[in-house]
Amino acid sequence: MASGRFITLEGGEGAGKSTHVDLLIESLDAAGITAVKSQEPGGGSAEAEKIRALLVEGDVGRWDPVAEALLHSAARRDHLVNIVWPALELGHWVVSDRFADSTMAYQGYGHGLDRAAIEQLYEITVGDFRPDLTIVLDLPAEEGLKRAGKRGGNEDRYERMGLDFHERLRDGFLDIARREPERCVVIDARPPREQVQAAIRDCVAERLEVEFP
Ligand SMILES: Nc1ncnc2c1ncn2[C@@H]1O[C@H](COP(=O)(O)OP(=O)(O)OP(=O)(O)O)[C@@H](O)[C@H]1O
Ligand SMILES: [Mg+2]
């Protein structure tokens, strides 16, 4: 069906996902590939953006973990149906700032929801569709929170969940990548952004056979 490729960037708060999605799209453009930027939750789909506000703003404890996972899944389905799948069918590539690994990391490793339940939810929401490549940006939790804190704004509900939670996320993302090495690549997000972006480009070039100019 789809002829475009689907790349996801994952990692904890402030790891550099948004920064590197933009830079990667510029690099893909320079390589003659039309790439669409996306983001979860929301992804520019009108209804999913309403769900985003329910998840990233407000009281830390406003949702129990199951409700939180269901809301992320509803937003994900909407984003796939309205943004990702139509773009891939046109032959465009999609680069998404977060996708389903964030649900496994945050609601699974972070809040303690059962792995099997989250996998079942994936099956219902996404089916057998998978990203062609997932880049996990790895950064110590404390450093990520420091970087994210400088950004400001009111989309900080997850940022306020405490250091322990964020350390579990980091371990969770690394474990997810270890379990699926054919899909996931871990990149050290500590160096300056030019160096991180060069590592991302090398990885996309190798895994997805792109020739960057
Ligand atoms: N390699 C880097 N070194 C230092 N600062 C960086 C680096 N990469 C990104 N930053 C800065 O860190 C902050 C967080 O980056 P960014 O918003 O891209 O992270 P994010 O992973 O999207 O965070 P969130 O999960 O909170 O959306 C930004 O101010 C960005 O400019
Ligand atoms: Mg971001």
Short mmCIF file of C-alpha atoms and ligand atoms in Angstrom, two decimals:
data_model
loop_
_atom_site.label_atom_id
_atom_site.label_comp_id
_atom_site.label_asym_id
_atom_site.label_seq_id
_atom_site.Cartn_x
_atom_site.Cartn_y
_atom_site.Cartn_z
CA MET A 1 0.00 0.00 0.00
CA ALA A 2 2.09 2.92 1.25
CA SER A 3 5.14 3.94 -0.73
CA GLY A 4 6.46 6.64 1.61
CA ARG A 5 8.47 5.85 4.71
CA PHE A 6 7.44 6.48 8.29
CA ILE A 7 10.18 7.62 10.68
CA THR A 8 9.53 8.25 14.38
CA LEU A 9 11.70 10.11 16.88
CA GLU A 10 11.31 9.05 20.48
CA GLY A 11 12.86 9.92 23.83
CA GLY A 12 12.13 11.68 27.10
CA GLU A 13 11.36 15.33 27.76
CA GLY A 14 13.85 17.73 26.21
CA ALA A 15 15.88 15.04 24.42
CA GLY A 16 15.70 17.06 21.18
CA LYS A 17 12.93 15.33 19.26
CA SER A 18 11.26 18.50 17.97
CA THR A 19 14.61 20.06 17.10
CA HIS A 20 15.72 17.02 15.11
CA VAL A 21 12.43 16.35 13.35
CA ASP A 22 12.75 19.81 11.79
CA LEU A 23 16.41 19.32 10.86
CA LEU A 24 15.78 15.85 9.42
CA ILE A 25 12.93 17.13 7.25
CA GLU A 26 15.26 19.83 5.86
CA SER A 27 17.88 17.17 5.10
CA LEU A 28 15.32 14.90 3.43
CA ASP A 29 14.10 17.83 1.32
CA ALA A 30 17.68 18.47 0.22
CA ALA A 31 17.86 14.79 -0.79
CA GLY A 32 14.77 15.26 -2.97
CA ILE A 33 12.35 13.55 -0.59
CA THR A 34 9.09 15.26 0.36
CA ALA A 35 8.67 14.74 4.08
CA VAL A 36 5.74 15.75 6.23
CA LYS A 37 6.27 16.75 9.84
CA SER A 38 4.04 15.29 12.47
CA GLN A 39 3.76 15.11 16.21
CA GLU A 40 1.99 13.06 18.86
CA PRO A 41 -0.31 13.55 20.55
CA GLY A 42 -2.13 15.69 17.98
CA GLY A 43 -0.17 15.68 14.76
CA GLY A 44 -2.04 18.63 13.31
CA SER A 45 -5.27 16.66 13.05
CA ALA A 46 -8.01 18.93 14.43
CA GLU A 47 -9.72 16.41 16.72
CA ALA A 48 -6.46 14.85 17.95
CA GLU A 49 -5.19 18.33 18.84
CA LYS A 50 -8.18 18.69 21.20
CA ILE A 51 -7.17 15.41 22.87
CA ARG A 52 -3.56 16.70 23.06
CA ALA A 53 -4.67 19.61 25.22
CA LEU A 54 -6.35 17.17 27.63
CA LEU A 55 -3.08 15.21 27.97
CA VAL A 56 -0.28 17.76 28.05
CA GLU A 57 -1.92 20.50 30.12
CA GLY A 58 -3.43 20.62 33.61
CA ASP A 59 -3.05 18.62 36.80
CA VAL A 60 -0.52 15.79 36.85
CA GLY A 61 -3.11 13.43 38.36
CA ARG A 62 -6.08 14.35 36.16
CA TRP A 63 -6.09 10.92 34.43
CA ASP A 64 -5.60 7.45 35.76
CA PRO A 65 -3.04 5.53 33.65
CA VAL A 66 -5.60 3.48 31.71
CA ALA A 67 -7.64 6.53 30.76
CA GLU A 68 -4.40 8.28 29.78
CA ALA A 69 -3.36 5.38 27.53
CA LEU A 70 -6.81 5.31 25.91
CA LEU A 71 -6.71 9.04 25.20
CA HIS A 72 -3.27 8.72 23.60
CA SER A 73 -4.57 5.83 21.52
CA ALA A 74 -7.63 7.77 20.36
CA ALA A 75 -5.41 10.69 19.33
CA ARG A 76 -3.02 8.24 17.60
CA ARG A 77 -5.79 6.65 15.58
CA ASP A 78 -7.04 10.07 14.47
CA HIS A 79 -3.50 11.16 13.52
CA LEU A 80 -2.89 7.97 11.52
CA VAL A 81 -6.19 8.11 9.66
CA ASN A 82 -6.09 11.81 8.83
CA ILE A 83 -2.40 12.64 8.49
CA VAL A 84 0.04 9.72 8.36
CA TRP A 85 -1.64 7.16 6.14
CA PRO A 86 -2.88 9.66 3.51
CA ALA A 87 0.61 11.21 3.26
CA LEU A 88 2.29 7.79 2.88
CA GLU A 89 -0.19 6.84 0.19
CA LEU A 90 0.82 9.94 -1.76
CA GLY A 91 4.40 8.68 -1.56
CA HIS A 92 5.46 11.32 0.96
CA TRP A 93 7.59 10.45 3.94
CA VAL A 94 6.34 11.26 7.44
CA VAL A 95 8.63 12.14 10.32
CA SER A 96 6.78 12.02 13.62
CA ASP A 97 7.84 13.63 16.87
CA ARG A 98 6.79 10.70 19.15
CA PHE A 99 4.59 7.71 18.33
CA ALA A 100 3.47 4.51 20.04
CA ASP A 101 6.77 3.83 21.86
CA SER A 102 5.97 6.87 23.97
CA THR A 103 2.80 5.13 25.19
CA MET A 104 4.81 2.04 26.14
CA ALA A 105 7.43 4.22 27.85
CA TYR A 106 5.14 6.68 29.66
CA GLN A 107 2.08 4.62 30.52
CA GLY A 108 3.95 1.28 30.67
CA TYR A 109 7.41 1.84 32.16
CA GLY A 110 6.41 5.18 33.72
CA HIS A 111 3.00 4.46 35.23
CA GLY A 112 3.30 0.67 35.45
CA LEU A 113 0.59 -0.42 33.02
CA ASP A 114 0.91 -3.98 31.87
CA ARG A 115 3.01 -4.52 28.70
CA ALA A 116 0.48 -6.97 27.26
CA ALA A 117 -2.37 -4.47 27.71
CA ILE A 118 -0.42 -1.76 25.89
CA GLU A 119 0.45 -4.18 23.09
CA GLN A 120 -3.23 -5.08 22.77
CA LEU A 121 -4.10 -1.42 22.60
CA TYR A 122 -1.51 -0.99 19.83
CA GLU A 123 -3.11 -3.81 17.87
CA ILE A 124 -6.54 -2.19 18.12
CA THR A 125 -5.31 1.32 17.37
CA VAL A 126 -2.64 0.73 14.73
CA GLY A 127 -3.01 -2.87 13.52
CA ASP A 128 0.11 -4.35 11.95
CA PHE A 129 1.48 -1.03 10.66
CA ARG A 130 4.95 -0.19 12.09
CA PRO A 131 7.42 2.68 11.67
CA ASP A 132 10.13 1.91 9.10
CA LEU A 133 12.66 3.43 11.48
CA THR A 134 12.52 4.67 15.07
CA ILE A 135 15.28 6.87 16.44
CA VAL A 136 15.50 6.96 20.23
CA LEU A 137 17.26 10.08 21.48
CA ASP A 138 18.89 9.13 24.75
CA LEU A 139 19.67 11.70 27.43
CA PRO A 140 19.93 11.56 31.24
CA ALA A 141 16.49 12.47 32.61
CA GLU A 142 17.78 15.40 34.65
CA GLU A 143 19.49 16.98 31.66
CA GLY A 144 16.40 16.54 29.49
CA LEU A 145 14.16 18.18 32.08
CA LYS A 146 16.60 21.09 32.34
CA ARG A 147 16.54 21.58 28.56
CA ALA A 148 12.75 21.26 28.41
CA GLY A 149 12.27 23.68 31.30
CA LYS A 150 13.94 26.47 29.32
CA ARG A 151 11.31 26.12 26.62
CA GLY A 152 8.43 27.41 28.80
CA GLY A 153 4.74 27.24 27.85
CA ASN A 154 1.85 25.38 29.48
CA GLU A 155 2.33 21.97 27.83
CA ASP A 156 4.25 20.70 30.81
CA ARG A 157 1.96 18.18 32.50
CA TYR A 158 4.34 15.25 31.91
CA GLU A 159 7.40 17.35 32.78
CA ARG A 160 5.93 17.80 36.27
CA MET A 161 5.76 14.06 36.97
CA GLY A 162 8.99 13.86 38.98
CA LEU A 163 12.52 12.66 38.35
CA ASP A 164 11.86 8.97 39.21
CA PHE A 165 9.16 8.81 36.58
CA HIS A 166 11.50 10.32 33.97
CA GLU A 167 14.31 7.93 34.86
CA ARG A 168 11.94 5.00 34.29
CA LEU A 169 11.09 6.49 30.90
CA ARG A 170 14.71 6.64 29.87
CA ASP A 171 15.26 3.00 30.86
CA GLY A 172 11.98 2.13 29.14
CA PHE A 173 12.98 3.65 25.80
CA LEU A 174 16.34 1.84 25.95
CA ASP A 175 14.58 -1.44 26.69
CA ILE A 176 12.10 -0.92 23.83
CA ALA A 177 15.05 -0.34 21.47
CA ARG A 178 16.84 -3.46 22.75
CA ARG A 179 13.75 -5.57 22.09
CA GLU A 180 13.35 -4.35 18.48
CA PRO A 181 16.82 -3.69 17.07
CA GLU A 182 15.67 -4.05 13.47
CA ARG A 183 13.33 -1.04 13.90
CA CYS A 184 15.05 1.07 16.56
CA VAL A 185 18.36 2.88 16.79
CA VAL A 186 19.53 4.65 19.95
CA ILE A 187 21.42 7.90 19.46
CA ASP A 188 23.27 9.72 22.23
CA ALA A 189 21.53 13.11 22.57
CA ARG A 190 24.16 14.70 24.83
CA PRO A 191 26.50 16.16 22.17
CA PRO A 192 25.84 19.49 20.40
CA ARG A 193 22.86 19.36 18.07
CA GLU A 194 24.93 19.39 14.83
CA GLN A 195 26.65 16.22 15.98
CA VAL A 196 23.37 14.56 16.98
CA GLN A 197 21.81 15.50 13.63
CA ALA A 198 24.80 14.08 11.74
CA ALA A 199 24.32 10.78 13.61
CA ILE A 200 20.61 10.81 12.72
CA ARG A 201 21.40 11.47 9.04
CA ASP A 202 23.95 8.64 8.98
CA CYS A 203 21.40 6.31 10.49
CA VAL A 204 18.66 7.27 7.97
CA ALA A 205 21.16 6.97 5.10
CA GLU A 206 22.15 3.48 6.18
CA ARG A 207 18.80 2.07 7.25
CA LEU A 208 16.58 3.63 4.57
CA GLU A 209 19.15 3.97 1.77
CA VAL A 210 18.93 7.74 1.41
CA GLU A 211 21.76 9.64 -0.27
CA PHE A 212 22.15 13.02 1.39
CA PRO A 213 23.97 15.66 -0.67
N1 LIG B 1 22.06 18.71 21.39
C1 LIG B 1 21.56 19.70 22.11
N2 LIG B 1 22.31 20.35 23.03
C2 LIG B 1 21.80 21.33 23.77
N3 LIG B 1 20.52 21.76 23.71
C3 LIG B 1 19.73 21.16 22.84
C4 LIG B 1 20.19 20.09 22.00
N4 LIG B 1 19.16 19.67 21.24
C5 LIG B 1 18.12 20.43 21.59
N5 LIG B 1 18.45 21.33 22.53
C6 LIG B 1 17.59 22.33 23.19
O1 LIG B 1 16.90 21.64 24.22
C7 LIG B 1 15.57 22.09 24.32
C8 LIG B 1 14.63 20.91 24.13
O2 LIG B 1 14.72 20.41 22.80
P1 LIG B 1 13.42 19.92 22.04
O3 LIG B 1 12.29 20.84 22.30
O4 LIG B 1 13.81 19.64 20.63
O5 LIG B 1 13.21 18.54 22.83
P2 LIG B 1 11.96 17.57 22.79
O6 LIG B 1 12.55 16.21 22.85
O7 LIG B 1 11.09 17.91 21.65
O8 LIG B 1 11.26 17.92 24.17
P3 LIG B 1 9.72 17.60 24.62
O9 LIG B 1 9.62 16.14 24.82
O10 LIG B 1 9.62 18.30 25.92
O11 LIG B 1 8.86 18.14 23.52
C9 LIG B 1 15.38 23.17 23.24
O12 LIG B 1 15.52 24.41 23.85
C10 LIG B 1 16.51 22.87 22.26
O13 LIG B 1 16.93 24.04 21.59
MG MG B 2 9.12 18.52 21.61
#
